[in-house]
Coordinates of C-alpha atoms (C1' of nucleotides) in Angstrom, one line a residue:
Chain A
X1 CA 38.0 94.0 -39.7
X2 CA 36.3 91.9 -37.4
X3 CA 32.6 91.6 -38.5
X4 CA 30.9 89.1 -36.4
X5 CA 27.2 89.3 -37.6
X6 CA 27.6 89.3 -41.5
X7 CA 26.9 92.6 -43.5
X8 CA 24.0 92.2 -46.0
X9 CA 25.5 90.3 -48.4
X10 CA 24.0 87.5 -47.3
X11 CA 21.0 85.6 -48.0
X12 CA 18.1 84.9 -46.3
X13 CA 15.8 82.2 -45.9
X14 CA 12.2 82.1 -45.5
X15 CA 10.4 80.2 -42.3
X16 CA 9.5 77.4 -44.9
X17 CA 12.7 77.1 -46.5
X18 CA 14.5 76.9 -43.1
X19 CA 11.8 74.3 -42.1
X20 CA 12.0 72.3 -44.9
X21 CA 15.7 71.6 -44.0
X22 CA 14.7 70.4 -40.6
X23 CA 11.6 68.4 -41.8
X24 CA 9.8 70.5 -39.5
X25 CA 6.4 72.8 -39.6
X26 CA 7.5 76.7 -40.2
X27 CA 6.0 77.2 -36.9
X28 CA 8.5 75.8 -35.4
X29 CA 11.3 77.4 -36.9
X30 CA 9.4 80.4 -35.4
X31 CA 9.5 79.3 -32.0
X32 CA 13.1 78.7 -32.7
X33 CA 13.9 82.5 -33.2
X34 CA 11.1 83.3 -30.5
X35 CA 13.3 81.3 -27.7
X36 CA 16.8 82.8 -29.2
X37 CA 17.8 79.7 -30.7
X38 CA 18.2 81.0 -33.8
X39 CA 18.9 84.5 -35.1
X40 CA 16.5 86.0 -37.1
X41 CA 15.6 89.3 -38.8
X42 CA 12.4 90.8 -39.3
X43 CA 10.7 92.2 -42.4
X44 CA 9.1 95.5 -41.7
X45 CA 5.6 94.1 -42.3
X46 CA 7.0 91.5 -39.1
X47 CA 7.4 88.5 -40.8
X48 CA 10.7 87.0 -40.2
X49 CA 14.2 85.9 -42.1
X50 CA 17.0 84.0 -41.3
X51 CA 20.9 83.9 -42.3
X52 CA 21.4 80.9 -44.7
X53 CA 24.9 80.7 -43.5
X54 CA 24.1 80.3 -40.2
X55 CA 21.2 78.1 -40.6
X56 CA 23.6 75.6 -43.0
X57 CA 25.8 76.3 -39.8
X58 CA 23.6 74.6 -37.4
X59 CA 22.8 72.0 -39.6
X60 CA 26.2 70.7 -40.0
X61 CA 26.2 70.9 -36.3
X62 CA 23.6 69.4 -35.3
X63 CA 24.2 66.1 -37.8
X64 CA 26.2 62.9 -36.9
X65 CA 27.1 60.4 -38.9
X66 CA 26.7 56.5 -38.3
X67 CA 30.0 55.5 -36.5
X68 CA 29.4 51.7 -37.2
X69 CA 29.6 50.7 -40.5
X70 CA 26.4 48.4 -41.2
X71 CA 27.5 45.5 -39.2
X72 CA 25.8 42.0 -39.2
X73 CA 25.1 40.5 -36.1
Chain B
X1 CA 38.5 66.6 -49.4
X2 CA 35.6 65.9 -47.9
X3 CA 31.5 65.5 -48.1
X4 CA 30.5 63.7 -45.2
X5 CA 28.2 65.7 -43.9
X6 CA 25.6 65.8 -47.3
X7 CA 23.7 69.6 -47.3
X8 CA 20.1 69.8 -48.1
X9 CA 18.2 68.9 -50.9
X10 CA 17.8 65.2 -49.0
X11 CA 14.7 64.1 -47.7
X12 CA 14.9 63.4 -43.9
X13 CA 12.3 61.3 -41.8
X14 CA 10.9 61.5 -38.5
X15 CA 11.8 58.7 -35.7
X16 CA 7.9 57.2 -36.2
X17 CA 8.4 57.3 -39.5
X18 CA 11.7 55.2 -39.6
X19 CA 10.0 52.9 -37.1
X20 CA 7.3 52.1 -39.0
X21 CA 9.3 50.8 -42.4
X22 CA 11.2 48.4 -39.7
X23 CA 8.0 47.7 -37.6
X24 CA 10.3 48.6 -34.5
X25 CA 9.2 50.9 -31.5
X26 CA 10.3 54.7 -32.0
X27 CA 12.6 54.3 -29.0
X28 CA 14.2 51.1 -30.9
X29 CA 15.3 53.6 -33.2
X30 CA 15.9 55.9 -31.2
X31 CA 18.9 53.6 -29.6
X32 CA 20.3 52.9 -32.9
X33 CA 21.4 56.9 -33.1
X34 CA 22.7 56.8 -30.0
X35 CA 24.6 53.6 -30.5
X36 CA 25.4 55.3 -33.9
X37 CA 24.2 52.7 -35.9
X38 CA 22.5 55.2 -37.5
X39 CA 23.4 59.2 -38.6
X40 CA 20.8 61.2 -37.3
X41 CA 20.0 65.2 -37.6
X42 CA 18.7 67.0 -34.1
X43 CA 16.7 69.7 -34.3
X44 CA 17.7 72.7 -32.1
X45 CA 14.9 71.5 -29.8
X46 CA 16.8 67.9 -29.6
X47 CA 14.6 65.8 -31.8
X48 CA 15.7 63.8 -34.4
X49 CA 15.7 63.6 -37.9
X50 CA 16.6 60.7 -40.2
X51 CA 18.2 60.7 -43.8
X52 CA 15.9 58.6 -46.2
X53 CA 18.5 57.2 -48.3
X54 CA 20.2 56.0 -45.6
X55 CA 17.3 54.4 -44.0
X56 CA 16.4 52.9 -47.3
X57 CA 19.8 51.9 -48.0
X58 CA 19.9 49.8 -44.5
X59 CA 16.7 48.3 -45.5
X60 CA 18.1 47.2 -48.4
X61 CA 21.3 45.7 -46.8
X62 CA 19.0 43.6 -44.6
X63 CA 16.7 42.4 -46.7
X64 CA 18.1 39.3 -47.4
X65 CA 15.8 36.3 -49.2
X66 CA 15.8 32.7 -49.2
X67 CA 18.7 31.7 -51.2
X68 CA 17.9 28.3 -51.5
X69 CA 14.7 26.3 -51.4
X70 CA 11.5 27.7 -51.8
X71 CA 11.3 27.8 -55.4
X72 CA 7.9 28.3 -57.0
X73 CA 5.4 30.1 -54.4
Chain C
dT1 C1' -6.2 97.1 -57.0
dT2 C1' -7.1 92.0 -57.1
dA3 C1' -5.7 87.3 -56.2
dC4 C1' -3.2 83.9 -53.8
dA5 C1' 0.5 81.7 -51.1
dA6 C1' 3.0 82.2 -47.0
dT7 C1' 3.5 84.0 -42.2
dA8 C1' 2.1 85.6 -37.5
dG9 C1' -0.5 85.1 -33.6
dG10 C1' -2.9 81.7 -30.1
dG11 C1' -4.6 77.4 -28.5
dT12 C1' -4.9 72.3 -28.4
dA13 C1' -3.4 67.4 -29.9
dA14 C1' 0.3 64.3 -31.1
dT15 C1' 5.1 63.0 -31.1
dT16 C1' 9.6 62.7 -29.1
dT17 C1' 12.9 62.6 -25.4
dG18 C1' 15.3 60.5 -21.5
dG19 C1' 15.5 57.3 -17.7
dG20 C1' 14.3 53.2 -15.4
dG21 C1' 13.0 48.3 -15.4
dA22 C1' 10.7 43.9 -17.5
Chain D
dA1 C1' 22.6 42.3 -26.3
dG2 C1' 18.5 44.1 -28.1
dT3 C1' 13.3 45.5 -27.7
dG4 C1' 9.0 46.8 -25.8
dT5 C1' 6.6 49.3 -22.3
dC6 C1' 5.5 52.9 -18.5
dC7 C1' 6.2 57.6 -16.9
dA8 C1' 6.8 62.9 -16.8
dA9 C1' 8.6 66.7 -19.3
dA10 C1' 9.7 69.0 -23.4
dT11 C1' 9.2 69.8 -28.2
dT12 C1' 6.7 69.7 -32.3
dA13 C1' 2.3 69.4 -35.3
dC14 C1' -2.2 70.9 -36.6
dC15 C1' -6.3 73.9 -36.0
dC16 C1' -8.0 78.7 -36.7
dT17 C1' -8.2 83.9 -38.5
dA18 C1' -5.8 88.2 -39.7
dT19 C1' -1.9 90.3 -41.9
dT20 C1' 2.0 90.4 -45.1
dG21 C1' 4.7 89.3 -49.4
dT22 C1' 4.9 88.8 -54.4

DNA sequence: TTACAATAGGGTAATTTGGGGA
DNA sequence: AGTGTCCAAATTACCCTATTGT
């Protein structure tokens, strides 16, 4: 079975918790799912949730490592 | 195996934050990901993030004192 | 139901980005 | 080679009040 978004297994991360991995202010993680930049799902009341696997996803891609190891001039 | 690319629970800083414990512009550091001198995070916007123990561990390495001389104060 | 922290909105500063040039 | 500065555009942070989550 091919099951592209991920049944509900899965668990979800708050706007803070998804901001604190950024080191950035939950607003913007809400602008994030506001431009489609991040999938998102919404609470009945309206607040919203996000995938931890696919925030931990964009995280891994989104870091680079030094390539130079601490060289001396 | 493999764990180069640390998950969460590490504290991350902002460009003006790294630039202020070397006393170097933002943009200096700035250069230093891009050279990849340094590992950086992006956010999905395109902004940067730094990992604190790496930026503490490359103040470390250049902090180098006075070996000889200078004894007393 | 009450109390309190977190979130959703909207607006307005502050920061960051990238390029070019000193 | 490495930094600091100027610029415009984009992104993010902080302000507020009302609503939602626990």
């Amino acid at each position: 079975m091919s099951a592209p978004t991920q049944n509900s297994n899965e668990r979800l991360l708050t706007p803070g918790e998804v901001a604190a991995l950024f080191r950035v202010d939950p607003k913007t993680v809400t602008r994030w799912a506001s431009a489609g930049r991040i999938g998102s799902i919404r609470t009945p009341g309206g607040h919203r949730r996000f995938r931890e696997s696919e925030v931990r996803g964009m995280l891994a891609d989104l870091t680079s490592e030094a390539t130079i190891g601490a060289q001396r001039h």
